[in-house]
CSV table of C-alpha atoms and ligand atoms in Angstrom, one decimal:
chain,number,residue,atom,x,y,z
A,1,MET,CA,92.3,88.7,109.8
A,2,SER,CA,95.9,87.7,109.2
A,3,LEU,CA,96.8,84.1,108.3
A,4,PHE,CA,98.5,83.8,111.6
A,5,GLU,CA,95.4,84.8,113.5
A,6,MET,CA,93.3,82.5,111.4
A,7,ALA,CA,95.7,79.6,112.1
A,8,LYS,CA,95.2,80.1,115.8
A,9,ILE,CA,91.4,79.6,115.7
A,10,PRO,CA,91.4,75.8,116.0
A,11,MET,CA,94.2,76.0,118.6
A,12,GLU,CA,91.9,78.3,120.7
A,13,LYS,CA,89.1,75.7,120.4
A,14,ALA,CA,91.4,72.9,121.3
A,15,SER,CA,92.9,74.7,124.3
A,16,LYS,CA,89.4,75.4,125.7
A,17,LEU,CA,88.4,71.7,125.3
A,18,ILE,CA,91.4,70.4,127.2
A,19,ASN,CA,91.6,73.3,129.7
A,20,LEU,CA,95.1,74.2,128.6
A,21,ASP,CA,97.0,76.3,131.1
A,22,PRO,CA,96.8,79.9,129.6
A,23,ASN,CA,100.5,80.4,130.4
A,24,ALA,CA,101.4,77.4,128.2
A,25,LYS,CA,99.1,78.7,125.5
A,26,ALA,CA,100.8,82.1,125.6
A,27,VAL,CA,104.2,80.5,125.1
A,28,ILE,CA,103.0,78.3,122.2
A,29,GLU,CA,101.2,81.2,120.5
A,30,GLN,CA,104.3,83.2,119.5
A,31,PRO,CA,107.4,82.2,117.6
A,32,GLU,CA,110.6,82.1,119.6
A,33,ARG,CA,112.4,84.2,117.0
A,34,THR,CA,111.7,85.7,113.6
A,35,VAL,CA,114.3,87.4,111.5
A,36,GLU,CA,114.2,89.4,108.3
A,37,VAL,CA,117.3,89.5,106.2
A,38,SER,CA,118.4,91.5,103.1
A,39,ILE,CA,120.3,89.6,100.5
A,40,PRO,CA,122.4,91.6,98.0
A,41,VAL,CA,122.8,89.7,94.8
A,42,ARG,CA,124.9,90.5,91.7
A,43,MET,CA,122.5,90.0,88.8
A,44,ASP,CA,123.6,88.8,85.4
A,45,ASP,CA,123.3,92.3,83.9
A,46,GLY,CA,125.9,93.7,86.4
A,47,THR,CA,123.4,95.5,88.7
A,48,THR,CA,122.9,94.5,92.3
A,49,LYS,CA,119.5,93.7,93.6
A,50,VAL,CA,118.6,93.3,97.2
A,51,PHE,CA,116.2,90.5,98.0
A,52,THR,CA,114.3,90.0,101.3
A,53,GLY,CA,114.3,86.7,103.2
A,54,TYR,CA,112.8,85.5,106.5
A,55,ARG,CA,113.4,82.7,108.9
A,56,SER,CA,110.9,82.1,111.8
A,57,LEU,CA,111.9,79.7,114.5
A,58,ASN,CA,108.6,78.9,116.0
A,59,SER,CA,109.5,76.5,118.7
A,60,THR,CA,112.3,74.4,120.2
A,61,ILE,CA,110.2,72.8,123.0
A,62,LEU,CA,110.4,69.3,121.5
A,63,GLY,CA,113.6,69.6,119.5
A,64,PRO,CA,115.4,71.8,117.0
A,65,GLY,CA,113.3,73.9,114.6
A,66,LYS,CA,112.3,72.1,111.4
A,67,GLY,CA,110.6,73.5,108.3
A,68,GLY,CA,111.0,74.4,104.7
A,69,VAL,CA,112.1,77.5,102.8
A,70,ARG,CA,109.7,78.9,100.2
A,71,PHE,CA,110.8,81.0,97.2
A,72,HIS,CA,107.8,83.1,96.1
A,73,GLN,CA,107.0,86.6,95.1
A,74,ASN,CA,104.3,86.9,97.8
A,75,VAL,CA,106.2,85.5,100.7
A,76,CYS,CA,105.7,87.7,103.8
A,77,LEU,CA,106.4,87.7,107.5
A,78,ASP,CA,102.9,86.7,108.4
A,79,GLU,CA,103.0,83.7,106.1
A,80,VAL,CA,106.3,82.5,107.3
A,81,LYS,CA,105.3,82.8,111.0
A,82,THR,CA,102.1,80.9,110.3
A,83,LEU,CA,103.8,78.1,108.4
A,84,GLY,CA,106.3,77.8,111.3
A,85,PHE,CA,103.5,77.5,113.7
A,86,TRP,CA,102.0,74.7,111.6
A,87,MET,CA,105.3,72.9,111.5
A,88,THR,CA,105.5,72.9,115.3
A,89,CYS,CA,102.1,71.3,115.5
A,90,LYS,CA,102.8,68.9,112.6
A,91,CYS,CA,106.0,67.6,114.2
A,92,ALA,CA,104.3,67.3,117.6
A,93,ILE,CA,101.4,65.3,116.0
A,94,ALA,CA,103.7,63.0,114.1
A,95,GLY,CA,105.7,62.3,117.3
A,96,LEU,CA,108.9,63.7,115.9
A,97,PRO,CA,111.7,65.1,118.1
A,98,TYR,CA,111.4,68.5,116.5
A,99,GLY,CA,110.1,72.0,117.1
A,100,GLY,CA,109.0,74.0,114.1
A,101,GLY,CA,110.2,76.8,111.8
A,102,LYS,CA,109.9,78.1,108.3
A,103,GLY,CA,111.7,80.4,105.9
A,104,GLY,CA,111.2,82.2,102.7
A,105,VAL,CA,112.6,84.6,100.2
A,106,ILE,CA,110.6,87.1,98.2
A,107,VAL,CA,111.5,86.1,94.6
A,108,ASP,CA,109.7,84.7,91.6
A,109,PRO,CA,112.1,82.0,90.6
A,110,ARG,CA,110.8,82.0,87.0
A,111,LYS,CA,112.0,85.6,86.6
A,112,VAL,CA,115.7,85.0,87.5
A,113,SER,CA,118.4,83.0,85.8
A,114,THR,CA,119.8,79.8,87.3
A,115,GLY,CA,123.0,81.6,88.2
A,116,GLU,CA,121.0,84.4,90.0
A,117,LEU,CA,118.9,81.7,91.7
A,118,GLU,CA,122.0,80.1,93.0
A,119,ARG,CA,123.4,83.4,94.3
A,120,ILE,CA,120.1,84.3,96.0
A,121,THR,CA,120.1,80.8,97.7
A,122,ARG,CA,123.7,81.1,98.9
A,123,GLY,CA,123.1,84.7,100.0
A,124,TYR,CA,120.1,83.7,102.1
A,125,ILE,CA,122.2,81.0,103.8
A,126,ASP,CA,125.0,83.4,104.5
A,127,ARG,CA,122.5,85.7,106.3
A,128,ILE,CA,120.8,83.1,108.4
A,129,ALA,CA,123.8,80.7,109.0
A,130,PRO,CA,124.3,81.6,112.7
A,131,LEU,CA,120.7,80.6,113.4
A,132,ILE,CA,120.5,77.3,111.6
A,133,GLY,CA,122.2,73.9,112.1
A,134,GLU,CA,121.5,70.2,112.7
A,135,LYS,CA,120.7,70.8,116.4
A,136,LYS,CA,119.3,74.4,116.0
A,137,ASP,CA,116.9,74.7,113.1
A,138,ILE,CA,116.8,72.4,110.0
A,139,PRO,CA,115.5,73.8,106.7
A,140,ALA,CA,114.0,71.8,103.9
A,141,PRO,CA,112.2,72.4,100.5
A,142,ASP,CA,108.9,74.1,100.2
A,143,MET,CA,107.1,75.8,97.3
A,144,ASN,CA,109.5,76.5,94.4
A,145,THR,CA,112.5,75.1,96.2
A,146,ASN,CA,113.9,71.6,95.4
A,147,ALA,CA,116.9,69.2,95.8
A,148,GLN,CA,119.1,71.5,93.7
A,149,ILE,CA,118.5,74.4,96.0
A,150,MET,CA,119.0,72.2,99.0
A,151,ALA,CA,122.4,71.2,97.5
A,152,TRP,CA,123.5,74.8,97.1
A,153,MET,CA,122.3,75.5,100.7
A,154,MET,CA,124.2,72.5,102.0
A,155,ASP,CA,127.4,73.5,100.1
A,156,GLU,CA,127.2,77.1,101.3
A,157,PHE,CA,126.6,76.1,104.9
A,158,SER,CA,129.4,73.5,104.8
A,159,LYS,CA,131.8,76.1,103.4
A,160,ILE,CA,130.9,78.6,106.2
A,161,ASN,CA,131.4,75.9,108.8
A,162,CYS,CA,134.5,74.4,107.2
A,163,GLN,CA,133.0,70.9,107.5
A,164,TYR,CA,130.6,68.5,105.7
A,165,CYS,CA,127.2,69.4,107.1
A,166,PRO,CA,124.5,67.1,105.5
A,167,GLY,CA,122.4,67.0,108.6
A,168,PHE,CA,121.6,70.7,108.7
A,169,ILE,CA,119.1,70.4,105.8
A,170,THR,CA,116.7,67.8,104.4
A,171,GLY,CA,115.2,67.2,101.0
A,172,LYS,CA,118.6,66.6,99.5
A,173,ALA,CA,119.2,64.4,96.5
A,174,VAL,CA,120.1,60.8,97.4
A,175,SER,CA,123.7,61.4,96.0
A,176,MET,CA,124.0,64.3,98.5
A,177,GLY,CA,122.9,62.2,101.6
A,178,GLY,CA,119.2,62.5,101.0
A,179,SER,CA,116.8,59.7,101.9
A,180,LEU,CA,115.3,57.2,99.5
A,181,GLY,CA,111.5,57.8,99.4
A,182,ARG,CA,111.7,61.5,100.3
A,183,THR,CA,110.5,63.1,97.1
A,184,SER,CA,107.4,61.0,97.1
A,185,ALA,CA,106.9,61.1,100.9
A,186,THR,CA,104.3,63.9,101.2
A,187,GLY,CA,102.1,62.6,98.5
A,188,ARG,CA,102.4,59.0,99.8
A,189,GLY,CA,101.4,60.2,103.3
A,190,VAL,CA,98.4,62.1,101.9
A,191,ILE,CA,97.2,58.8,100.3
A,192,THR,CA,97.8,57.0,103.6
A,193,ALA,CA,95.5,59.6,105.2
A,194,VAL,CA,92.9,59.2,102.4
A,195,CYS,CA,92.9,55.4,102.8
A,196,GLU,CA,92.5,55.7,106.6
A,197,ILE,CA,89.6,58.1,106.5
A,198,LEU,CA,87.9,56.0,103.8
A,199,LYS,CA,88.2,53.0,106.1
A,200,LYS,CA,86.7,55.0,109.0
A,201,LYS,CA,83.8,56.1,106.8
A,202,GLY,CA,83.2,52.5,105.4
A,203,ILE,CA,83.9,53.5,101.8
A,204,ALA,CA,85.8,51.0,99.6
A,205,ILE,CA,88.8,52.3,97.7
A,206,LYS,CA,87.5,50.8,94.5
A,207,ASP,CA,84.3,53.0,94.8
A,208,ALA,CA,86.2,56.2,95.6
A,209,THR,CA,86.9,59.0,93.2
A,210,VAL,CA,89.4,61.8,93.7
A,211,ALA,CA,89.9,65.4,92.6
A,212,ILE,CA,93.3,67.0,93.1
A,213,GLN,CA,94.2,70.7,93.0
A,214,GLY,CA,97.8,71.2,92.1
A,215,PHE,CA,100.3,69.0,90.1
A,216,GLY,CA,103.6,70.0,91.6
A,217,ASN,CA,105.7,67.9,93.9
A,218,VAL,CA,102.8,67.1,96.3
A,219,GLY,CA,100.0,67.0,93.8
A,220,SER,CA,101.8,64.7,91.3
A,221,TRP,CA,103.0,62.3,93.9
A,222,THR,CA,99.6,62.3,95.5
A,223,ALA,CA,98.2,61.4,92.1
A,224,LYS,CA,100.7,58.6,91.5
A,225,CYS,CA,100.2,57.1,95.0
A,226,ALA,CA,96.4,57.4,94.5
A,227,LYS,CA,96.5,55.4,91.4
A,228,ALA,CA,98.8,52.8,93.0
A,229,ALA,CA,96.3,52.5,95.8
A,230,GLY,CA,93.5,51.8,93.4
A,231,LEU,CA,91.8,55.2,93.6
A,232,LYS,CA,90.3,56.8,90.5
A,233,ILE,CA,91.4,60.4,89.8
A,234,VAL,CA,88.7,62.1,87.9
A,235,ALA,CA,89.7,65.8,88.1
A,236,ILE,CA,93.0,67.6,88.4
A,237,SER,CA,94.2,71.1,88.1
A,238,ASP,CA,97.3,73.3,88.1
A,239,ILE,CA,98.1,76.9,87.6
A,240,SER,CA,97.1,76.5,83.9
A,241,GLY,CA,93.5,75.3,84.7
A,242,GLY,CA,91.5,72.2,85.3
A,243,LEU,CA,90.8,68.9,83.6
A,244,VAL,CA,88.2,66.2,84.1
A,245,ASP,CA,88.1,62.6,82.8
A,246,PRO,CA,85.4,60.3,84.3
A,247,ASN,CA,87.5,57.3,83.2
A,248,GLY,CA,90.4,58.4,85.4
A,249,PHE,CA,93.8,60.0,84.8
A,250,ASP,CA,97.1,58.2,84.5
A,251,PRO,CA,99.4,60.5,86.5
A,252,ASP,CA,102.6,59.2,84.7
A,253,LYS,CA,101.2,60.1,81.3
A,254,LEU,CA,100.0,63.5,82.6
A,255,GLU,CA,103.4,64.2,84.0
A,256,ALA,CA,105.1,63.1,80.8
A,257,TYR,CA,102.8,65.5,78.9
A,258,ALA,CA,103.4,68.4,81.3
A,259,LYS,CA,107.2,68.0,80.7
A,260,THR,CA,106.6,68.7,77.0
A,261,ASN,CA,104.2,71.6,77.8
A,262,LYS,CA,106.3,74.1,79.8
A,263,GLY,CA,105.5,72.0,83.0
A,264,VAL,CA,101.7,72.5,82.9
A,265,ILE,CA,98.8,70.2,82.2
A,266,ALA,CA,96.6,72.5,80.0
A,267,GLY,CA,95.7,70.9,76.7
A,268,TYR,CA,96.2,67.3,77.9
A,269,PRO,CA,94.6,65.2,75.1
A,270,GLY,CA,91.5,63.2,75.9
A,271,ALA,CA,90.4,65.2,78.9
A,272,LYS,CA,87.8,68.0,79.1
A,273,ALA,CA,89.1,71.4,80.1
A,274,ILE,CA,87.4,73.2,83.0
A,275,SER,CA,88.4,76.1,85.2
A,276,GLY,CA,90.8,75.5,88.1
A,277,GLU,CA,88.0,76.6,90.6
A,278,ALA,CA,85.6,74.1,89.1
A,279,VAL,CA,88.0,71.2,90.1
A,280,LEU,CA,87.3,72.1,93.7
A,281,GLU,CA,83.6,71.7,93.2
A,282,GLN,CA,83.4,68.3,91.5
A,283,ASP,CA,81.1,65.6,92.9
A,284,VAL,CA,83.8,63.2,94.1
A,285,THR,CA,84.5,61.1,97.2
A,286,VAL,CA,87.7,62.9,98.2
A,287,LEU,CA,88.8,66.4,97.3
A,288,ILE,CA,92.6,67.0,97.8
A,289,PRO,CA,93.7,70.6,97.6
A,290,ALA,CA,97.5,70.2,97.0
A,291,ALA,CA,98.5,73.6,95.6
A,292,MET,CA,98.6,76.5,98.1
A,293,GLU,CA,96.8,78.2,101.1
A,294,LEU,CA,93.3,79.7,101.1
A,295,GLN,CA,91.7,77.8,98.2
A,296,ILE,CA,88.5,76.6,100.0
A,297,THR,CA,87.0,79.8,101.5
A,298,GLY,CA,83.7,81.3,102.8
A,299,LYS,CA,82.9,82.1,99.1
A,300,ASN,CA,83.1,78.6,97.6
A,301,ALA,CA,82.8,76.2,100.5
A,302,ASN,CA,79.0,75.9,100.0
A,303,ASN,CA,79.7,74.6,96.5
A,304,ILE,CA,82.0,71.8,97.7
A,305,LYS,CA,80.3,68.4,96.8
A,306,ALA,CA,83.1,66.1,97.9
A,307,LYS,CA,82.2,63.7,100.7
A,308,ILE,CA,85.6,64.2,102.4
A,309,VAL,CA,88.4,66.8,102.1
A,310,VAL,CA,92.0,65.8,102.7
A,311,GLU,CA,94.4,68.7,102.9
A,312,ALA,CA,97.7,68.1,101.1
A,313,ALA,CA,98.6,71.8,100.9
A,314,ASN,CA,99.3,73.9,104.0
A,315,GLY,CA,96.2,75.9,105.0
A,316,PRO,CA,94.0,75.4,101.9
A,317,THR,CA,90.8,75.9,103.9
A,318,ASP,CA,90.1,79.2,105.6
A,319,SER,CA,88.3,79.5,108.9
A,320,ASP,CA,84.9,80.5,107.4
A,321,ALA,CA,85.0,77.5,105.1
A,322,ASP,CA,85.9,75.3,108.1
A,323,VAL,CA,82.6,76.2,109.7
A,324,ILE,CA,80.6,75.7,106.5
A,325,LEU,CA,82.2,72.3,105.8
A,326,GLU,CA,81.5,71.2,109.4
A,327,LYS,CA,77.8,72.2,109.0
A,328,LYS,CA,77.6,70.3,105.8
A,329,GLY,CA,79.0,67.2,107.5
A,330,ILE,CA,82.1,67.1,105.3
A,331,PRO,CA,85.0,65.8,107.3
A,332,VAL,CA,88.3,67.5,106.8
A,333,VAL,CA,91.6,65.6,107.4
A,334,PRO,CA,93.7,68.6,108.3
A,335,ASP,CA,97.0,69.6,106.7
A,336,VAL,CA,99.1,69.2,109.9
A,337,LEU,CA,98.2,65.5,109.7
A,338,ALA,CA,97.7,64.8,106.0
A,339,ASN,CA,100.9,66.3,104.7
A,340,GLY,CA,103.0,65.2,107.6
A,341,GLY,CA,104.6,62.5,105.5
A,342,GLY,CA,107.1,65.0,104.1
A,343,VAL,CA,108.5,66.0,107.5
A,344,THR,CA,108.4,62.5,108.7
A,345,VAL,CA,110.8,61.3,106.0
A,346,SER,CA,112.8,64.5,106.4
A,347,TYR,CA,113.3,63.2,110.0
A,348,PHE,CA,114.4,59.9,108.7
A,349,GLU,CA,116.8,61.7,106.4
A,350,TRP,CA,118.3,63.6,109.3
A,351,VAL,CA,118.6,60.4,111.4
A,352,GLN,CA,120.4,58.7,108.5
A,353,ASN,CA,122.7,61.7,108.2
A,354,LEU,CA,123.6,61.8,111.9
A,355,TYR,CA,124.3,58.0,111.9
A,356,ARG,CA,125.9,58.0,108.4
A,357,TYR,CA,123.9,54.8,107.9
A,358,PHE,CA,121.3,54.6,105.2
A,359,TRP,CA,118.0,52.7,104.9
A,360,THR,CA,116.3,50.9,102.0
A,361,GLU,CA,113.3,52.6,100.4
A,362,GLU,CA,111.1,49.7,101.8
A,363,GLU,CA,112.3,50.6,105.3
A,364,VAL,CA,111.5,54.2,104.8
A,365,VAL,CA,108.0,53.5,103.3
A,366,GLU,CA,107.1,51.0,106.1
A,367,ARG,CA,108.2,53.3,108.9
A,368,GLN,CA,106.4,56.3,107.4
A,369,GLU,CA,103.2,54.3,107.1
A,370,LYS,CA,103.4,53.1,110.7
A,371,MET,CA,104.0,56.6,112.1
A,372,MET,CA,101.2,58.2,109.9
A,373,VAL,CA,98.6,55.6,110.8
A,374,LYS,CA,99.4,56.1,114.5
A,375,ALA,CA,99.1,59.9,114.2
A,376,PHE,CA,95.9,59.5,112.2
A,377,ASN,CA,94.3,57.3,114.8
A,378,LYS,CA,95.4,59.6,117.7
A,379,ILE,CA,93.8,62.5,116.1
A,380,TYR,CA,90.6,60.7,115.0
A,381,ASP,CA,90.2,59.4,118.6
A,382,ALA,CA,90.8,62.9,120.1
A,383,ALA,CA,88.2,64.3,117.7
A,384,GLU,CA,85.7,61.6,118.7
A,385,LYS,CA,86.4,61.9,122.4
A,386,TYR,CA,85.8,65.7,122.4
A,387,HIS,CA,83.0,65.7,119.8
A,388,THR,CA,85.0,68.0,117.5
A,389,THR,CA,86.5,68.2,114.1
A,390,MET,CA,89.8,66.4,113.1
A,391,ARG,CA,91.4,69.8,112.8
A,392,VAL,CA,90.7,70.7,116.4
A,393,GLY,CA,91.6,67.0,117.3
A,394,ALA,CA,95.0,67.6,115.7
A,395,TYR,CA,95.6,70.7,117.9
A,396,ILE,CA,94.5,68.8,121.0
A,397,VAL,CA,97.2,66.2,120.2
A,398,ALA,CA,99.8,68.8,119.5
A,399,LEU,CA,99.0,70.9,122.6
A,400,GLU,CA,99.0,67.9,124.9
A,401,ALA,CA,102.5,67.0,123.5
A,402,LEU,CA,103.8,70.5,124.1
A,403,ALA,CA,102.2,71.4,127.4
A,404,GLU,CA,104.1,69.1,129.7
A,405,PRO,CA,107.6,69.9,128.5
A,406,ILE,CA,106.8,73.6,128.7
A,407,LYS,CA,106.0,73.1,132.4
A,408,MET,CA,108.8,70.7,133.2
A,409,ARG,CA,111.4,72.8,131.6
A,410,GLY,CA,110.3,75.6,133.9
A,411,ILE,CA,109.2,78.0,131.1
A,412,ILE,CA,106.0,78.4,133.1
A,413,GLY,CA,105.4,77.9,136.8
B,1,NAD,P1,105.0,73.0,93.9
B,1,NAD,O1,105.5,74.4,93.7
B,1,NAD,O2,105.8,71.9,93.5
B,1,NAD,O3,103.5,72.8,93.2
B,1,NAD,C1,102.5,73.7,93.4
B,1,NAD,C2,101.4,73.3,92.3
B,1,NAD,O4,100.2,74.1,92.5
B,1,NAD,C3,101.8,73.5,90.9
B,1,NAD,O5,101.4,72.4,90.1
B,1,NAD,C4,101.1,74.8,90.5
B,1,NAD,O6,100.8,74.9,89.1
B,1,NAD,C5,99.8,74.6,91.3
B,1,NAD,N1,99.0,75.8,91.5
B,1,NAD,C6,99.5,77.0,91.9
B,1,NAD,N2,98.4,77.8,92.0
B,1,NAD,C7,97.3,77.1,91.6
B,1,NAD,C8,95.9,77.4,91.5
B,1,NAD,N3,95.5,78.6,91.8
B,1,NAD,N4,95.1,76.5,91.1
B,1,NAD,C9,95.5,75.2,90.8
B,1,NAD,N5,96.8,74.9,90.9
B,1,NAD,C10,97.7,75.8,91.3
B,1,NAD,O7,104.7,73.0,95.5
B,1,NAD,P2,104.5,71.7,96.4
B,1,NAD,O8,105.8,71.4,97.0
B,1,NAD,O9,103.8,70.6,95.7
B,1,NAD,O10,103.6,72.2,97.6
B,1,NAD,C11,102.2,72.4,97.5
B,1,NAD,C12,101.6,72.6,98.8
B,1,NAD,O11,101.9,71.6,99.7
B,1,NAD,C13,102.1,73.9,99.5
B,1,NAD,O12,101.0,74.4,100.3
B,1,NAD,C14,103.2,73.4,100.5
B,1,NAD,O13,103.4,74.3,101.6
B,1,NAD,C15,102.6,72.1,100.9
B,1,NAD,N6,103.6,71.1,101.4
B,1,NAD,C16,104.6,70.7,100.6
B,1,NAD,C17,105.5,69.7,101.1
B,1,NAD,C18,106.6,69.1,100.2
B,1,NAD,O14,107.2,68.1,100.6
B,1,NAD,N7,106.9,69.7,99.1
B,1,NAD,C19,105.2,69.1,102.3
B,1,NAD,C20,104.2,69.6,103.1
B,1,NAD,C21,103.3,70.5,102.6
């Protein structure tokens, strides 16, 4: 089964529960447009290498497309289409005036020089420039892309359009028109979701332990916000393996250590080393996969001992695991809700760019919290009302938001 087919399973369940018009479902199911581009790049050694990139505009029903660009050696069309679909649902759930989209370039950024990375980035924007823009489709960072890459993208797009175009992209540095509180937004939102689900389950924060898979942008900020909220992080992993410490990790110290250790956490003093897989199977209150898709699968779901799973990564749980976790009575706060803090603050960045008027970090944090708690409760209530999981509840909320405009715009009769 492809990732895209798997992603549609909870949507199928949700559409049956709300009796969604099959015509509306057919519209929602397919991306509006997906392009593949080839990007010729002059390499440092004088040769030219042609890279492949994608941009999938999933939906413009509720607003312009919105979604990150991923640089990874395994990026493929199926992945980009799926991530675009999740963005449409994520934006609809968060109540943002956006559709969804996603992009990617097949490249391992560790294997190219900074100059080559810049030329790949600019070449990608040259290729997709006619399709993107502040009212068309708005890119952002994703795996292996960051504020520097967003700055090159903005510079290239501004040159092509002969004007200053900050609003066509989010996730920029503050000096480039970015928003305060954007870097930490996804992790902060994950912890808002953790605190809300703990409240619903009657578990006090002081009694809750956490395991986090991944220590990149999302994982490290999730860890920092977890600690600030009073949660104890007892297990953590990254690509280099896992660590446990029953006394709890200090994420700032771990981050400082990783900076001196080629960016990875292996060998952190005072903690016990375990495998990355074992981190997923720790007996904790909350397990937070924050690395990549398909980490909790039919193979390891039976070993999950956490009381709750909160998905910080996109698509970390496969459809077989979903069934197993539901049977085991482990609630899953789905990705489209739990990691929606990133796109919510991207939306704030876009609004600030359009108005050329900037907010304080306190304003950003307060507005994000309000929007996330509202989205959380809508989904929790939908799941209760239809006696289903929060994942299906999330798709119910998204489909209900999309169905009426599809009809009123005359896309279906
Ligand atoms: P990142 O590249 O900054 O970090 C990824 C982390 O995962 C790294 O620490 C890496 O070492 C670790 N990792 C990779 N493979 C692993 C494995 N097998 N086991 C354990 N750790 C592993 O990426 P990110 O921006 O933090 O994104 C992580 C996830 O969150 C992705 O699924 C992404 O789509 C999703 N997401 C990101 C944002 C955002 O704002 N950056 C927003 C929403 C969702």
